[in-house]
Every structure is written in structure tokens, then in C-alpha cells.
Amino acid sequence: MARILTIGVLTEDIVNTVKPTPMKIQRYARPIIIVAWVAMRRMQ
Amino acid sequence: VGGNAANAVMKLAWLKNESCWLGNLPDHATWVRQQLDHWDVDYSLAQELKQGHLPTSFITLPEETGSRTIVHHRDMPEYDAEHFLKLDIRAFDWLHFEARKLVEIPQMMSKARGMCGIPVSLEIEKPHQGVEAMFEYADVIFFSKEYAQSRGFSNANDFLKAVEFHGIATCAWGALGAWAKNDFGQMFYAPAKENVHVVDSVGAGDVFNAGMVDGICRGMDVESALQHAVLLAGDSVEHEGVVW
């Protein structure tokens, strides 16, 4: 067993894992946004 | 708990070494003390400060890409040579430093190596200006991919052959594996672990460095220590945190 000294900075890490957007949302989100945007433009 | 030196020391303790951490510690950081106690890391030499807070890293890890975005906040001063030079470090078998933007690090390394004859390793992660001035005080240097790329190299093998350092040097290159050079300039390669399910890559480089130090302290040659370090780093990314 070796006696080892490490010198440096100690931090508090706050890790946030971001999950990918579900495929269903990826598939439908864009057309829904486009339709909504076009509808809004027409209403104006 | 995070930070390069802290991750490395936790892994060294996990590998059953008598491991000590030295740096600045705010006197109110109870949670961190509990963590260090839990993993059997000695921090009795640390410099306790009344001002400032524990540095914090907010790390965002997208599962899809495996990239890392780190927002770091610190208001605590850097650990200084004045405190280090007063310490009795003769009982240690190995000292490991991380190269920071601090002109005092060579002073500390020089004391360890020159006055006490203790082997010294140095981690070079960021391409800080003038970091090369620290090379002469180290027996072993762990270079990062980022540093090699900043010097115009696109692979670790060419970088290690070219770098002007005559001790043991390593350079890990993520999923491609890691390369090392011994004191005689002989090159070694260890492929990364295959079919790894990445859960958390934070600290994998620190685990690699800890594996090298652990291997060399156990009497392994550079090639065996490199294989040992790569395996440990591969295991680490399959778990949350560097110790479990």
C-alpha cells in the first residue's frame, strides 16, 4: 500500500443528465409548430 | 465531490492506497468532509479557510451525445506554496499535482522532488501559457487530448514522440484508447474497453491518472500500468461517479 498525496482543487459537482427528446415528440413537434405558426399568421 | 485531484485521490483510496488530499477547504464544508471520511481520504493537511465557498461545477450531460458542459463557480483563492512549503511531506511515497495557472506549483514540485526525493506526477489538462516550465519538475506527466491538439497534433502517438519531456508520459484519447512513453522513449498503446455502456464520463481522465499512479506504485512497468489505467477508466464510465 502506497502513501499518496494529491494536491489540487476539490469541488462540489452538481450533475444534470439530459435525456434525449422522445422520438414521438421529435416527429410531431415540428409540423405542429409550423401549422400553429401559419394559423397565427393568417389570424393576423 | 469533484475536481481533478479530488477524483484521483478518491480512486486511489478506492484502490486501497493510503490517500491524502491537499488544497484549500472552507471551514463549513461539512458535506465534503463526510464524503472524504466515507471513502477513507485523509485531508488533515488541507488548509482551512474562513473566507469563500467550496468551488461548484454545474455539469450538464446530454445522454444522446455524451458531451459535457461545465459551468464553474469559485470565489476561493488558489492553494498557495507558502502553506505547502511548511509541511512535512517526507512520509509520502508519491505526490500528484494538477497543472493550474499558478506560478507557485513548480516551487512545490521542486520541494517534493529535489529536497525529499519523492516521485512527482503532473496532470496537464488545459494548455495554459507557460505550463511547459513545469515539465522539468515531474517524473511522470499525464497529458490530455486537449493539450496535444493545442500543440497541433491529431493523435497521441505523434504527440508523445515529439513532446520534449524525458520521463514517463501518457496521453489518453477517449474511445481510441491511451498511449504512453517510458523513460527510454519506448511507446506503448492500450485500446479502450469495448462495448462500454457510458453512464457518466465525468472524472474518467482522473481515474486513468489514478490508475497509472497506482500501477507504478505497485511496481508495474509502464505498459502494464497503462493497461491497468485504461481498464479502470473504462469501468468508471459505466458507473455514476468515480467510486461506488
XYZ file of C-alpha atoms in Angstrom:
288
model
C 0.000 0.000 0.000
C 1.486 3.323 -1.106
C 1.056 6.624 0.704
C -0.009 9.112 -1.953
C -0.689 12.845 -1.686
C -2.664 14.673 -4.364
C -2.604 18.462 -4.478
C -5.334 20.450 -6.203
C -8.873 21.733 -6.167
C -11.852 19.989 -4.646
C -15.268 20.992 -5.962
C -18.883 20.217 -5.379
C -20.223 18.705 -8.613
C -23.887 19.070 -9.473
C -24.561 16.745 -12.392
C -27.666 17.095 -14.537
C -28.250 14.332 -17.072
C -30.373 15.469 -20.011
C -32.424 12.782 -21.715
C -32.980 12.991 -25.490
C -36.348 14.320 -26.667
C -38.639 11.279 -27.219
C -38.947 10.248 -30.883
C -42.723 10.853 -30.893
C -42.215 14.467 -29.878
C -39.337 14.877 -32.331
C -41.575 13.529 -35.137
C -44.685 15.595 -34.417
C -43.343 18.756 -32.785
C -42.056 20.457 -35.934
C -45.241 20.039 -38.081
C -47.390 21.130 -35.121
C -45.272 24.247 -34.612
C -45.380 25.068 -38.356
C -49.188 24.621 -38.541
C -49.653 26.757 -35.408
C -47.358 29.458 -36.757
C -49.161 29.543 -40.142
C -52.546 29.672 -38.368
C -51.403 32.575 -36.211
C -50.133 34.486 -39.244
C -53.490 34.005 -41.024
C -55.413 35.215 -37.983
C -53.372 38.413 -38.006
C -17.253 15.592 -4.675
C -15.377 16.556 -7.840
C -12.254 18.289 -9.090
C -9.379 16.501 -10.795
C -7.166 15.986 -7.750
C -10.148 15.048 -5.592
C -11.425 12.479 -8.110
C -7.929 10.999 -8.411
C -7.457 10.741 -4.647
C -10.864 9.109 -4.175
C -9.967 6.483 -6.773
C -6.557 5.922 -5.201
C -8.270 5.346 -1.843
C -10.776 3.019 -3.553
C -7.754 1.072 -4.851
C -6.653 0.645 -1.213
C -3.827 3.178 -1.167
C -3.261 5.384 1.843
C -4.561 8.531 0.159
C -4.336 12.142 1.244
C -5.724 15.279 -0.361
C -4.200 18.730 -0.009
C -5.737 22.039 -1.030
C -7.960 24.788 0.295
C -11.057 23.736 2.193
C -13.684 26.141 3.575
C -14.260 25.514 7.281
C -18.015 24.999 6.779
C -17.796 22.298 4.061
C -19.288 19.552 6.262
C -20.790 17.507 3.441
C -17.444 17.225 1.666
C -15.690 16.187 4.860
C -18.273 13.441 5.323
C -17.639 12.210 1.779
C -13.867 12.180 2.245
C -14.257 10.377 5.579
C -16.575 7.848 3.977
C -14.046 6.970 1.271
C -11.153 6.984 3.748
C -9.347 10.003 2.278
C -7.134 11.863 4.731
C -7.495 15.654 4.472
C -5.777 16.575 7.727
C -3.068 18.547 5.880
C -5.584 20.734 3.985
C -5.534 24.471 4.543
C -8.778 25.558 6.219
C -10.102 28.913 5.054
C -12.716 31.099 6.676
C -13.476 33.105 3.535
C -15.007 31.788 0.331
C -17.179 28.842 -0.573
C -16.469 25.413 -1.935
C -15.981 25.757 -5.720
C -19.008 24.404 -7.574
C -19.263 22.775 -11.006
C -22.682 22.527 -12.648
C -22.293 19.730 -15.194
C -24.818 19.071 -17.960
C -24.547 15.617 -19.546
C -26.733 15.007 -22.613
C -27.409 11.243 -22.790
C -27.610 11.400 -26.581
C -24.177 12.824 -27.355
C -22.096 12.161 -24.224
C -20.743 15.729 -24.379
C -20.170 17.757 -21.213
C -20.959 21.370 -20.479
C -19.469 22.638 -17.234
C -20.282 25.959 -15.596
C -17.783 26.509 -12.807
C -18.028 28.996 -9.971
C -15.314 29.743 -7.436
C -14.581 32.573 -5.057
C -11.947 30.805 -3.005
C -8.247 31.589 -3.505
C -5.903 29.014 -5.079
C -3.850 26.805 -2.779
C -0.514 28.531 -2.233
C 3.096 27.423 -1.900
C 3.546 29.232 1.421
C 1.369 26.646 3.204
C 2.871 23.722 1.266
C 6.484 24.646 1.988
C 5.832 24.440 5.747
C 4.519 20.873 5.591
C 6.499 17.742 6.358
C 5.862 15.547 3.303
C 8.693 13.060 3.752
C 6.347 10.232 4.712
C 4.729 10.117 1.258
C 5.673 7.670 -1.498
C 4.181 9.744 -4.326
C 2.911 13.263 -4.970
C 0.432 14.142 -7.701
C -0.208 17.699 -8.882
C -2.638 19.204 -11.366
C -1.124 21.956 -13.507
C -3.085 25.110 -12.840
C -2.446 28.741 -13.743
C -0.231 29.108 -10.739
C 3.406 30.143 -10.769
C 3.902 28.535 -7.355
C 3.353 24.938 -8.479
C 6.987 24.458 -9.652
C 8.121 25.598 -6.190
C 6.004 22.898 -4.588
C 7.095 20.229 -7.072
C 10.701 21.210 -6.600
C 10.450 20.737 -2.834
C 8.887 17.295 -3.236
C 11.304 16.011 -5.833
C 14.526 17.867 -5.125
C 14.551 18.111 -1.339
C 12.639 14.985 -0.400
C 13.304 12.722 -3.417
C 9.642 11.774 -3.756
C 8.383 10.836 -7.254
C 6.101 13.515 -8.667
C 3.382 13.222 -11.285
C 1.723 16.126 -13.046
C -1.568 16.302 -14.896
C -1.626 18.734 -17.815
C -5.200 19.197 -18.917
C -5.506 22.787 -20.150
C -2.956 24.400 -22.462
C -2.155 27.225 -20.031
C 0.540 29.591 -21.224
C 3.953 28.654 -19.800
C 2.836 25.263 -18.480
C 5.929 23.700 -20.108
C 8.067 25.303 -17.384
C 6.666 22.671 -15.004
C 7.898 19.697 -17.065
C 11.387 19.632 -15.540
C 9.996 19.066 -12.037
C 7.935 15.977 -12.926
C 8.836 12.290 -13.176
C 5.541 11.390 -14.839
C 3.230 13.621 -16.890
C -0.364 12.857 -17.872
C -1.140 14.942 -20.958
C -4.704 15.491 -22.110
C -6.018 15.164 -25.660
C -6.895 18.869 -25.449
C -3.277 19.778 -24.710
C -1.924 17.593 -27.548
C -4.408 19.128 -30.000
C -3.496 22.632 -28.854
C 0.078 21.836 -29.890
C -1.093 20.871 -33.380
C -1.224 17.069 -33.040
C -4.123 14.922 -34.194
C -3.019 11.736 -32.416
C -1.419 10.821 -29.108
C 1.360 8.682 -30.582
C 2.892 11.506 -32.640
C 2.429 13.966 -29.808
C 4.241 11.793 -27.227
C 7.104 11.105 -29.625
C 7.527 14.835 -30.208
C 6.987 16.267 -26.734
C 10.149 17.442 -25.012
C 9.841 15.500 -21.793
C 12.145 12.631 -20.893
C 10.232 10.929 -18.086
C 7.161 8.708 -18.301
C 4.371 10.383 -20.272
C 0.840 9.342 -21.172
C -1.889 10.716 -23.390
C -5.412 9.253 -23.330
C -7.539 9.730 -26.454
C -11.074 8.838 -25.353
C -12.647 5.860 -27.128
C -9.458 5.246 -29.135
C -7.513 4.225 -26.026
C -4.346 5.591 -24.493
C -0.663 5.847 -25.330
C 2.386 6.010 -23.086
C 6.119 6.564 -23.391
C 8.655 5.268 -20.877
C 11.899 6.954 -19.737
C 13.727 5.423 -22.726
C 11.264 6.768 -25.276
C 9.664 3.346 -25.896
C 5.998 3.688 -26.911
C 3.042 1.635 -25.670
C -0.637 1.520 -26.566
C -3.677 0.178 -24.729
C -7.045 0.040 -26.533
C -10.119 1.326 -24.720
C -12.559 -1.175 -23.266
C -15.026 -2.348 -25.923
C -18.846 -2.285 -25.809
C -18.930 0.186 -22.981
C -22.333 1.482 -21.915
C -21.487 5.058 -20.954
C -23.365 6.195 -17.867
C -21.122 9.007 -16.647
C -17.848 10.053 -18.268
C -17.072 12.770 -15.701
C -13.783 12.018 -13.966
C -12.713 9.206 -16.334
C -9.442 11.042 -17.042
C -8.782 11.402 -13.333
C -9.424 7.683 -12.862
C -6.947 6.972 -15.666
C -4.309 9.109 -13.908
C -5.027 7.405 -10.574
C -4.685 4.028 -12.298
C -1.248 4.960 -13.653
C -0.031 6.147 -10.242
C -1.479 3.060 -8.560
C 0.103 0.754 -11.132
C 3.562 2.325 -10.897
C 3.411 2.336 -7.074
C 2.582 -1.389 -7.192
C 5.743 -1.983 -9.228
C 4.129 -2.437 -12.650
C 6.092 -1.460 -15.751
C 4.720 1.374 -17.906
C 2.922 -0.958 -20.322
C 1.118 -2.864 -17.547
C 0.281 0.339 -15.670
C -1.195 1.764 -18.890
C -3.422 -1.302 -19.387
C -4.466 -1.145 -15.715
C -5.350 2.572 -16.033
C -7.335 2.123 -19.256
C -9.374 -0.719 -17.741
C -10.156 1.343 -14.653
C -11.228 4.326 -16.780
C -13.426 2.038 -18.913
C -15.104 0.643 -15.788
C -15.552 4.140 -14.408
C -17.642 5.464 -17.304
C -20.090 2.609 -16.752
C -20.839 3.885 -13.244
C -22.023 7.145 -11.755
C -19.122 8.893 -10.050
C -15.540 7.665 -9.845
C -16.097 5.414 -6.821
C -19.050 3.194 -5.969
